[in-house]
Short mmCIF file of C-alpha atoms and ligand atoms in Angstrom, two decimals:
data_model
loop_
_atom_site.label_atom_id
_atom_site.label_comp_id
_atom_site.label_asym_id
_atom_site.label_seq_id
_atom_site.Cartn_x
_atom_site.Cartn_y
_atom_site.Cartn_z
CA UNK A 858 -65.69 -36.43 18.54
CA UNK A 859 -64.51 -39.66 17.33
CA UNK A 860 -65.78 -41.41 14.17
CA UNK A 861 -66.76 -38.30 12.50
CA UNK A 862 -65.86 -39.18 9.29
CA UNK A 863 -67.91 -42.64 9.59
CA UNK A 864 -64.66 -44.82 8.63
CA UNK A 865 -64.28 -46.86 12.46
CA UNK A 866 -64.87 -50.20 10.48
CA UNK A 867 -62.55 -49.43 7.59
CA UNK A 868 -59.03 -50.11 7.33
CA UNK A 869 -56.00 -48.22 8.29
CA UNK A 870 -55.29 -46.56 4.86
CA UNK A 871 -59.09 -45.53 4.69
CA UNK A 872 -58.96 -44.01 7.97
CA UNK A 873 -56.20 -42.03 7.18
CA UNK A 874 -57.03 -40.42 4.04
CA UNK A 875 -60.07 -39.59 5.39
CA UNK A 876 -59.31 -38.67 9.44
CA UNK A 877 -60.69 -35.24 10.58
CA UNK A 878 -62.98 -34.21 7.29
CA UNK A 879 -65.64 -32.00 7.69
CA UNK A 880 -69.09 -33.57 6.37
CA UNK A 881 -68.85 -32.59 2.56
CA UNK A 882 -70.48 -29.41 1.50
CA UNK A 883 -71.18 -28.35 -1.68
CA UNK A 884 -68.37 -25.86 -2.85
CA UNK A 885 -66.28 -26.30 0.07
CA UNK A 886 -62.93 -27.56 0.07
CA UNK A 887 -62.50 -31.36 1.43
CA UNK A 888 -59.66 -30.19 4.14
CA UNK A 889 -60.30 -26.39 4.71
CA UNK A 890 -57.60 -24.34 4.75
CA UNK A 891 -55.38 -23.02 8.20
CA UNK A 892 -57.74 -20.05 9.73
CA UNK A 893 -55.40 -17.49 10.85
CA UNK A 894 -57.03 -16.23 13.63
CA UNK A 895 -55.68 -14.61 17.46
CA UNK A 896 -59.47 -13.63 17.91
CA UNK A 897 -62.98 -14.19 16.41
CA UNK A 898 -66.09 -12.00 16.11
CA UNK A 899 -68.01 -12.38 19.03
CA UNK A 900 -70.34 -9.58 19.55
CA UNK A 901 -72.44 -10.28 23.16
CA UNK A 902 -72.18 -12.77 25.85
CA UNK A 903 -68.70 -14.65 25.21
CA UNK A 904 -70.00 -18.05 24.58
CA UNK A 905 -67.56 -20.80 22.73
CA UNK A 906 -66.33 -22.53 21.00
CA UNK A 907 -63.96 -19.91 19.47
CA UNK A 908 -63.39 -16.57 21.10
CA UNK A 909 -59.55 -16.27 20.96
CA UNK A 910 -56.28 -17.65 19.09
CA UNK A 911 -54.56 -19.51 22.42
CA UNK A 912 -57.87 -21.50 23.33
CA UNK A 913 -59.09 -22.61 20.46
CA UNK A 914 -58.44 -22.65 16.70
CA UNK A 915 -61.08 -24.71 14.31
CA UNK A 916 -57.72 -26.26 12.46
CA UNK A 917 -57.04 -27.63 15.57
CA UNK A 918 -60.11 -28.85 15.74
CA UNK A 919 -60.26 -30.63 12.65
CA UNK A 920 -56.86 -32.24 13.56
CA UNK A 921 -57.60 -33.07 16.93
CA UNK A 922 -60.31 -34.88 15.60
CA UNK A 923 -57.82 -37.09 12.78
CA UNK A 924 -55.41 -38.02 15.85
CA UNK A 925 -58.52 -38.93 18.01
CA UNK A 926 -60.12 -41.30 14.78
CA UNK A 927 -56.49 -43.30 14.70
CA UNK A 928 -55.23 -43.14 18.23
CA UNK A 929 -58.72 -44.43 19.35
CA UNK A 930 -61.23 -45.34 16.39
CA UNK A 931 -63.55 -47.30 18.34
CA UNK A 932 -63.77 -44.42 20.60
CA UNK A 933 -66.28 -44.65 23.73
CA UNK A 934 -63.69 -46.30 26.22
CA UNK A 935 -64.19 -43.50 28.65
CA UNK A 936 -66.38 -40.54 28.56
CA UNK A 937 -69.33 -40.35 26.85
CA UNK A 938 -68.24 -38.67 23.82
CA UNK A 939 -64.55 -41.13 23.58
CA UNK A 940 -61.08 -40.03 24.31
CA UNK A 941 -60.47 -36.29 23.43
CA UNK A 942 -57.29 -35.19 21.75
CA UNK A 943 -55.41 -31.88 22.20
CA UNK A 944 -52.81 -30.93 19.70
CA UNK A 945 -49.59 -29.12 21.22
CA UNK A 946 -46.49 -26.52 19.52
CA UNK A 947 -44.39 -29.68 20.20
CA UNK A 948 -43.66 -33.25 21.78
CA UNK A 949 -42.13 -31.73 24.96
CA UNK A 950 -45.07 -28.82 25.03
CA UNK A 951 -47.92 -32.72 24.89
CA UNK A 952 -45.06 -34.33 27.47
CA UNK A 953 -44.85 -31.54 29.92
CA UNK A 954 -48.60 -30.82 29.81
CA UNK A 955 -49.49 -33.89 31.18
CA UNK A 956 -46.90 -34.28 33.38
CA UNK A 957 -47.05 -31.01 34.95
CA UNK A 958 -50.91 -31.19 35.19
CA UNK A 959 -51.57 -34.25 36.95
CA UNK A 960 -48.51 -34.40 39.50
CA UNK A 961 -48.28 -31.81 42.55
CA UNK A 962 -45.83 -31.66 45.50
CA UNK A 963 -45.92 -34.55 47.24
CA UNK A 964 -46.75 -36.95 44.29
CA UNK A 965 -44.66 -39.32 42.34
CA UNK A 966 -43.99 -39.99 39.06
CA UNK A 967 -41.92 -43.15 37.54
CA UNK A 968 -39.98 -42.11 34.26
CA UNK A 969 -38.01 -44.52 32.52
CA UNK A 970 -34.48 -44.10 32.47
CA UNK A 971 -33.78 -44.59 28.74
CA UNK A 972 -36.39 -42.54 27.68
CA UNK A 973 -36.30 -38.80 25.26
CA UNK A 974 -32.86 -37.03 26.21
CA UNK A 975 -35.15 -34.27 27.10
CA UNK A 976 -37.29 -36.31 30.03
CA UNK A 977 -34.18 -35.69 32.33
CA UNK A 978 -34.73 -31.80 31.77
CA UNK A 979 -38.48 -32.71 32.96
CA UNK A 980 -37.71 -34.68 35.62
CA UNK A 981 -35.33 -32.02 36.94
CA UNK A 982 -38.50 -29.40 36.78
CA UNK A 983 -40.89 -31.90 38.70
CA UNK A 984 -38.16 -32.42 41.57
CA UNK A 985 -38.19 -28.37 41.48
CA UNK A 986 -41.80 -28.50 42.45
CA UNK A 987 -41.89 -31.39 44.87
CA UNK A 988 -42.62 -33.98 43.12
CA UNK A 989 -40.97 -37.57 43.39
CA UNK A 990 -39.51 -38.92 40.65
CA UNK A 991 -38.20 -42.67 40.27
CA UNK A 992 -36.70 -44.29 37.21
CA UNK A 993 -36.09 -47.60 35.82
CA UNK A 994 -35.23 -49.17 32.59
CA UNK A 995 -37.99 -49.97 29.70
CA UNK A 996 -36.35 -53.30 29.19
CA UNK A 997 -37.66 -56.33 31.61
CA UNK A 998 -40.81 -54.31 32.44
CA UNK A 999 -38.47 -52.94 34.91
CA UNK A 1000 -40.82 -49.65 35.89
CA UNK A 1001 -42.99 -52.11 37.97
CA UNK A 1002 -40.73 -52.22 40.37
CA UNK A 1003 -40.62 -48.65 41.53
CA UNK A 1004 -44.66 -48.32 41.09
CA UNK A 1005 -45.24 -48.68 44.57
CA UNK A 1006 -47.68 -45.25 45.47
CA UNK A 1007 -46.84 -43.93 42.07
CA UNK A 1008 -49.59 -40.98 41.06
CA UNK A 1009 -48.35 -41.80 37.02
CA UNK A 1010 -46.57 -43.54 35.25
CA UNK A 1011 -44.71 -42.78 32.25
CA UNK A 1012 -43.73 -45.20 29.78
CA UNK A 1013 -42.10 -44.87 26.19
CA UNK A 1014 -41.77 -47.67 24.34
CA UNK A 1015 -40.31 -48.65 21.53
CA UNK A 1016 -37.43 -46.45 23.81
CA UNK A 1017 -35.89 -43.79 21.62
CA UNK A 1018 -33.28 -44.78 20.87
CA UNK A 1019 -32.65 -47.74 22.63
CA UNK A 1020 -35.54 -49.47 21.08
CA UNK A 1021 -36.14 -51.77 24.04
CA UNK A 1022 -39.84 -52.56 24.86
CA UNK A 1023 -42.43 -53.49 27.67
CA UNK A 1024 -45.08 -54.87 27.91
CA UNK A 1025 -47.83 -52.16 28.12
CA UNK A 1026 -50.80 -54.55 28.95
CA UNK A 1027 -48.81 -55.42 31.91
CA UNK A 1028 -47.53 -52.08 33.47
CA UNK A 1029 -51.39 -51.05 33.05
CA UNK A 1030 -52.70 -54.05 35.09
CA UNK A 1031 -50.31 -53.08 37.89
CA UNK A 1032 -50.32 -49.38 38.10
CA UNK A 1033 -54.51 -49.38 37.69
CA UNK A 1034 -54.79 -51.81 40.55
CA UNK A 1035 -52.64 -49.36 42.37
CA UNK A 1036 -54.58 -46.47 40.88
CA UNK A 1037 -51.69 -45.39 39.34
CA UNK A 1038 -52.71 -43.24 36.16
CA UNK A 1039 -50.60 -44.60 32.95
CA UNK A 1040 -48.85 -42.39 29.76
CA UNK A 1041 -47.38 -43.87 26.76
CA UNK A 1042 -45.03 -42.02 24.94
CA UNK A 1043 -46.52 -43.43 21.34
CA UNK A 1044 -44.04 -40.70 18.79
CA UNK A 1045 -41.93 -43.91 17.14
CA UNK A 1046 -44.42 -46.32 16.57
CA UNK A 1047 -47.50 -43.42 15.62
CA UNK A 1048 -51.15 -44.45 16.02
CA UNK A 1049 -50.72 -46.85 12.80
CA UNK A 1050 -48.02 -48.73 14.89
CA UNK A 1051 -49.51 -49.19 18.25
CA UNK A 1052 -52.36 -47.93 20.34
CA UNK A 1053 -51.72 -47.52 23.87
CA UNK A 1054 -55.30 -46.45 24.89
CA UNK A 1055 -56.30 -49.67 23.42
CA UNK A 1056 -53.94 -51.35 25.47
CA UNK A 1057 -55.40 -50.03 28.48
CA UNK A 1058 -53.39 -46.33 29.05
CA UNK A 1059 -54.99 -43.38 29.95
CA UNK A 1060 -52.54 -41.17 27.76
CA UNK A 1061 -51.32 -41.74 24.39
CA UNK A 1062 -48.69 -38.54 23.90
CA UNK A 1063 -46.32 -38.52 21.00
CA UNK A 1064 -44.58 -36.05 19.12
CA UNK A 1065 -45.57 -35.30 15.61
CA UNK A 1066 -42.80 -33.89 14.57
CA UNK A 1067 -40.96 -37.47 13.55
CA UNK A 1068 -43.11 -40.01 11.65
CA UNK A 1069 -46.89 -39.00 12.16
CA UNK A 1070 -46.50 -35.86 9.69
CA UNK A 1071 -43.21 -37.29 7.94
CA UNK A 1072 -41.77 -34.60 6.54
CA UNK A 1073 -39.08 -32.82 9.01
CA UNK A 1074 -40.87 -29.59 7.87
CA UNK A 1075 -42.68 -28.77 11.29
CA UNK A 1076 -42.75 -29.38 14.80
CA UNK A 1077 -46.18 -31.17 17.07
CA UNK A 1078 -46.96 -32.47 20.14
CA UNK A 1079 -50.73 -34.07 21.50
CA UNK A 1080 -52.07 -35.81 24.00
CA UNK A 1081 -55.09 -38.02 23.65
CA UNK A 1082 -56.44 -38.35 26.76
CA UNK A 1083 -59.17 -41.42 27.78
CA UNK A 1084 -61.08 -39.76 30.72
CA UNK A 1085 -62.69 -36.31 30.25
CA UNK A 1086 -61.12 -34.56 33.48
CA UNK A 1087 -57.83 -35.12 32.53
CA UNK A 1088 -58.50 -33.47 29.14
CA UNK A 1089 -59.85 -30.60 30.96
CA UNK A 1090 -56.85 -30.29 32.94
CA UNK A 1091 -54.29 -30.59 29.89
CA UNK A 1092 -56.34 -28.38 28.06
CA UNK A 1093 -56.38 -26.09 30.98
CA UNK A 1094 -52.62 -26.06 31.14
CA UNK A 1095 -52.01 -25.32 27.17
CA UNK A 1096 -53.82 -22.09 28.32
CA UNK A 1097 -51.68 -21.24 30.91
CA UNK A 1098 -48.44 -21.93 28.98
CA UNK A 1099 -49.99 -21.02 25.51
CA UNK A 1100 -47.71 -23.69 23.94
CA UNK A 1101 -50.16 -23.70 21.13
CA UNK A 1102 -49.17 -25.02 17.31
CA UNK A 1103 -50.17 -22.54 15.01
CA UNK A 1104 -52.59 -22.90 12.39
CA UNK A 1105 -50.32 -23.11 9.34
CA UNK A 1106 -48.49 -26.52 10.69
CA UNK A 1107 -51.67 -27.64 12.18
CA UNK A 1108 -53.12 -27.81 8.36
CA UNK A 1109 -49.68 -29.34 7.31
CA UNK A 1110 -49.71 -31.99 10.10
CA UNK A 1111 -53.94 -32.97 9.06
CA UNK A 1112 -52.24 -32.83 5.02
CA UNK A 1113 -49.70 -34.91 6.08
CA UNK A 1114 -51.54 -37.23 7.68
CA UNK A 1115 -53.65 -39.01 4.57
CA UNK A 1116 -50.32 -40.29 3.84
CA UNK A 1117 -49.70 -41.66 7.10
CA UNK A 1118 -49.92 -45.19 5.76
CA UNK A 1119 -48.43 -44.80 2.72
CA UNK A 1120 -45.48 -43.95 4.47
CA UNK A 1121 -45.61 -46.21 7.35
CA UNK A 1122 -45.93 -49.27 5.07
CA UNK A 1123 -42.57 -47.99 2.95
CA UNK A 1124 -40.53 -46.74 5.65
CA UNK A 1125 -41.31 -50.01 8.24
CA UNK A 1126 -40.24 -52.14 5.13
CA UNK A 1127 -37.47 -50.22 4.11
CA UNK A 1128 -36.35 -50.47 8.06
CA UNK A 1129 -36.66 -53.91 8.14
CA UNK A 1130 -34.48 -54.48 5.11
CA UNK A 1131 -31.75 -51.85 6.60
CA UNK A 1132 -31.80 -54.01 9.26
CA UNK A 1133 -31.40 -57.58 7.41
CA UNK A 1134 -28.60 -56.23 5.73
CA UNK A 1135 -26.50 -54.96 8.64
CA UNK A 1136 -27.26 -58.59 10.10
CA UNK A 1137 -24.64 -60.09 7.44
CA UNK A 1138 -21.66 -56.99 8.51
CA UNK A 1139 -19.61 -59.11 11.39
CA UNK A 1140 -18.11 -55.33 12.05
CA UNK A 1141 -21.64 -54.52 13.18
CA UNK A 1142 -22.86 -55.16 16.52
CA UNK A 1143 -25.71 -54.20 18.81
CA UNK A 1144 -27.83 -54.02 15.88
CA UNK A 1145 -31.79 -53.19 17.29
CA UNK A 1146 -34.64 -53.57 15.41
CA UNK A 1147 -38.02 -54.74 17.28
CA UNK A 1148 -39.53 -56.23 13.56
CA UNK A 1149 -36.39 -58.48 13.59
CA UNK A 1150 -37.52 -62.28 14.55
CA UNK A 1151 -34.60 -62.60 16.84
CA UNK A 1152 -34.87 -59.00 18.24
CA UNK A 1153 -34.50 -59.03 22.09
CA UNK A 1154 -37.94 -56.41 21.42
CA UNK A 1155 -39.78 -58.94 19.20
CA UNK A 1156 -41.15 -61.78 21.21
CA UNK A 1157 -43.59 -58.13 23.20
CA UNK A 1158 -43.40 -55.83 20.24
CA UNK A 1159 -45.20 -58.34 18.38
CA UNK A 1160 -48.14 -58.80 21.15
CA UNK A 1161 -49.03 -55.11 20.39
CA UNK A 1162 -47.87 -53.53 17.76
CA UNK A 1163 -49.12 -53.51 14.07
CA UNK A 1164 -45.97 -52.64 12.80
CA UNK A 1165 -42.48 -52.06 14.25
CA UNK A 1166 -41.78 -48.46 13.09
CA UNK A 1167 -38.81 -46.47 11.15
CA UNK A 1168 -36.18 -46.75 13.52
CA UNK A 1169 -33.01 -49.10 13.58
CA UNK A 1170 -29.87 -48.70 15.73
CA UNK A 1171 -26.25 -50.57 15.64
CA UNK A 1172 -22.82 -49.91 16.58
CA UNK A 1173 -19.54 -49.53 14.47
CA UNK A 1174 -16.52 -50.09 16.62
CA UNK A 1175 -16.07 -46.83 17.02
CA UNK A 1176 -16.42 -42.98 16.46
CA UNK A 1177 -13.89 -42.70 13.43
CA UNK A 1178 -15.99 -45.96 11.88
CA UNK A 1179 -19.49 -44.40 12.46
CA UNK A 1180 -18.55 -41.04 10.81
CA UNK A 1181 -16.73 -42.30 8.04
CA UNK A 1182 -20.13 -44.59 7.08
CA UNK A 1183 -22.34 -41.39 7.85
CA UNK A 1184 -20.27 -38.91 5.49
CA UNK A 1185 -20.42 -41.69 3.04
CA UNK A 1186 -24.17 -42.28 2.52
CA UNK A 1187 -25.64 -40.37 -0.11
CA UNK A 1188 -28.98 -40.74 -0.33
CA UNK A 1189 -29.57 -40.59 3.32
CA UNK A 1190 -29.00 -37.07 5.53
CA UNK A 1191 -26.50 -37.02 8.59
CA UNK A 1192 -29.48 -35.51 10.59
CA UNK A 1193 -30.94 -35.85 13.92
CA UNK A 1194 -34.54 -36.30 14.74
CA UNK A 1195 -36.47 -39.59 13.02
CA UNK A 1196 -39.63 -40.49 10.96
CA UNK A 1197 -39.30 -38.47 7.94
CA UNK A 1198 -39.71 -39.47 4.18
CA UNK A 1199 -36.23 -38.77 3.85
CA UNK A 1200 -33.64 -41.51 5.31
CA UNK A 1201 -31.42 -39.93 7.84
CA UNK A 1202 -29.26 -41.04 10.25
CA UNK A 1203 -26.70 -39.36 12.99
CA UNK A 1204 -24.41 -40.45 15.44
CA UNK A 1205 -26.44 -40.48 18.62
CA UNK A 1206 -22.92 -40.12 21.44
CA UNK A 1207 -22.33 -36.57 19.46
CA UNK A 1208 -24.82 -35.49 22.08
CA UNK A 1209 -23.62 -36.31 25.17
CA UNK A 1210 -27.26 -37.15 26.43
CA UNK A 1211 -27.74 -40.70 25.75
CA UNK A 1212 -26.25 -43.82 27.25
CA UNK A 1213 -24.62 -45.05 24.16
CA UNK A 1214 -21.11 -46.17 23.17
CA UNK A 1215 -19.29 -43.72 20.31
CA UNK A 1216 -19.51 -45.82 17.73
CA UNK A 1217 -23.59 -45.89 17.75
CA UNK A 1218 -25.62 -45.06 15.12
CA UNK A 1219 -29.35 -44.70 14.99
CA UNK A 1220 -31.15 -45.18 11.53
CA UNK A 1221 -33.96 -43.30 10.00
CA UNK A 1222 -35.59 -45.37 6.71
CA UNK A 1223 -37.29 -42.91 4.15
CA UNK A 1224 -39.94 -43.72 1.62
CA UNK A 1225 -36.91 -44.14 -1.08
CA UNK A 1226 -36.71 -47.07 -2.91
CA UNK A 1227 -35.58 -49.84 -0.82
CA UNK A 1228 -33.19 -51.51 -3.29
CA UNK A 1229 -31.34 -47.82 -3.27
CA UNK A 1230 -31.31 -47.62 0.60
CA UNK A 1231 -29.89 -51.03 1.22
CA UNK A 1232 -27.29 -50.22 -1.66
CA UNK A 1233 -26.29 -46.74 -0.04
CA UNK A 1234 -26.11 -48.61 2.99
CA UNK A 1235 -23.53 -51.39 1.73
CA UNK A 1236 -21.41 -48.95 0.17
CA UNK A 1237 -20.99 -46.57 3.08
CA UNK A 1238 -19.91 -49.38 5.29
CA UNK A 1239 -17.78 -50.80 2.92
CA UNK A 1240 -16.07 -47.07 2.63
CA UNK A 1241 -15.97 -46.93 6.56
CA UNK A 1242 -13.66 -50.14 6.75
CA UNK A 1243 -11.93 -49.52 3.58
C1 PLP B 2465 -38.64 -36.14 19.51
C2 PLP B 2465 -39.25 -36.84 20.66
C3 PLP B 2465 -39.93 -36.11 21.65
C4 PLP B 2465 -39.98 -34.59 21.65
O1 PLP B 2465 -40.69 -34.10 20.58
P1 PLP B 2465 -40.49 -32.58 20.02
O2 PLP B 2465 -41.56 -32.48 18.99
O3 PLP B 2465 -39.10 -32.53 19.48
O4 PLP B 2465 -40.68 -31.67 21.17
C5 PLP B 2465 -40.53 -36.82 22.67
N1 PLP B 2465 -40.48 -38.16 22.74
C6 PLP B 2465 -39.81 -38.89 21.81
C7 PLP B 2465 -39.79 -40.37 21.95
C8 PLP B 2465 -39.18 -38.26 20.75
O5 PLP B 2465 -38.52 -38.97 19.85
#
């Protein structure tokens, strides 16, 4: 399925604009449209590829295909036909498809403990079932040491929203000598960050609800998966939980996506320049960034990733500070979730789920001009201490 559209050599911005298309045919449309479909005509012998709406959907297709050309462009690092991409309703729908899966009663699974406030809510359904689970910081590579017998491994790095790192070459070495299967949660840095089949994982799972379609208008999840069996079995479980995207954000997500690095090059710079800026505030502290030289993330993030995402976070001193500077930015949304084209930003301890002091903050940069964000940024702080 992968290099369809013939752009594996080209760069990032070519592969974008063009990931997924159909060969070009005279009077039809370059991207076709969503096909609203819960079941096709199929008079006879019920013979694929599309027979009903919760298996299969050919604007899925198309966008399974996109994912597959920038998670994996060079394709052919497993099967025969490459790594094969299915597209889920959300992140959690990809995450708890492969989870759920591959481990069985009597397995075990190492999470990391700074992960997705949701992955405790998974964790708590694997230990329903049986299964084992260990957990261990991202920071240090700590996860290698609760590997041993390990049937998978889960890793998410940058960590949302820690933003610590490991080093995924390294946890793969380890857990595949152990036959330990490997997962990278990939949803903040997005195929045009970092590529963790490339790097030697078996999974690449992200949500596309944040930065890979950018807009905060609709909610993804997929799962590119390197080796055909376990395709078959995460494809196998989207059937039995029918947590299927439907075709109208499918389309949106492929539309979305020939902006991809458009976006990705504004919105890493305009992060990075956030970031710089807070530097200079002595009333800021814990500031996290893995593009910053001096970032305790930076000496790894830059060993494999292309570019160091979205997402900053830093602390005020505390909760009346951070909501004070949030109610005075203007041209960025007090909002949770990340990656869109729109700055936001939120107080993560409002939540209760993360290990964070009250005063922390994590930042979303837009695609706005980046003399405006930094600006709206300087004011709002200087209104919190005012
Ligand atoms: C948001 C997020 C998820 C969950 O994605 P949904 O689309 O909200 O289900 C998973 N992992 C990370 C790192 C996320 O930020």
């Amino acid at each position: 399925m992968n290099g369809v559209s013939g752009t594996e050599d080209m760069g990032e911005g070519t592969r974008a604009v063009r990931a997924g298309l159909p060969e070009a045919r005279k009077h039809e449309p370059t991207l076709p449209g969503p096909v609203f479909a819960a079941h096709y005509h199929l008079p006879g012998e019920p013979t694929g590829p599309y027979a009903y709406g919760r298996d299969d959907n050919p604007t899925w297709t198309l966008l399974e295909r996109a994912i597959g050309e920038l998670e994996a462009p060079s394709g052919g690092t497993g099967t025969a036909e490459g790594p094969e991409t299915v597209v889920f309703a959300s992140g959690m729908a990809a995450i708890s498809a492969v989870l759920l899966s591959h481990a069985q009663a009597g397995d075990t699974v190492v999470l990391p403990d700074d992960g997705y406030q949701a992955l405790p809510l998974v964790r708590e359904q694997l230990e329903a079932y049986g299964v084992e689970v260990r957990t261990a910081p991202t920071a240090g590579d700590a996860q290698l040491s609760v590997l041993d017998g390990a049937k998978l491994l889960w890793i998410e790095t940058p960590s949302n929203p820690g933003l610590d790192v490991c080093d995924v070459r390294r946890l793969v070495a380890a857990a595949h000598a152990a036959g330990t299967l490997v997962a990278v949660d990939n949803t903040l840095a997005t195929p045009l960050g970092q590529r963790p089949l490339a790097l030697g994982a078996d999974f690449a799972v992200a949500s596309g609800t944040k930065g890979l379609t950018g807009h905060g208008d609709l909610l993804l999840g997929y799962v590119v998966c390197r080796d055909a069996e376990s395709a078959a079995r995460v494809r196998r479980w989207r059937k039995v939980v029918g947590a299927i995207p439907g075709p109208m954000e499918a389309w949106l997500a492929h539309r979305s996506l020939a902006t991809l690095q458009l976006r990705a090059e504004r919105q890493c710079a305009n992060a990075l320049a956030v970031a710089l800026e807070l530097k200079d505030f002595p009333e800021v502290s814990g500031l996290r960034y893995p593009g910053l030289p001096d970032d305790p993330s930076h000496p790894i993030a830059a060993t494999q990733m292309h570019r160091f995402g979205s997402v900053l976070s830093f602390t005020l001193p505390d909760r009346a500070h951070a909501e004070r500077f949030l109610a005075g930015l203007r041209i960025v949304d007090e909002a949770t979730s990340f990656g869109a084209v729109r700055s936001s930003a939120e107080r993560r301890g409002r939540w209760g789920g993360d290990a964070v002091p009250e005063g922390f903050v994590r930042f979303s940069a837009g695609a706005e001009d980046t003399a405006d964000l930094v600006a709206d940024v300087r004011r709002a702080l200087a209104a919190a201490f005012h």
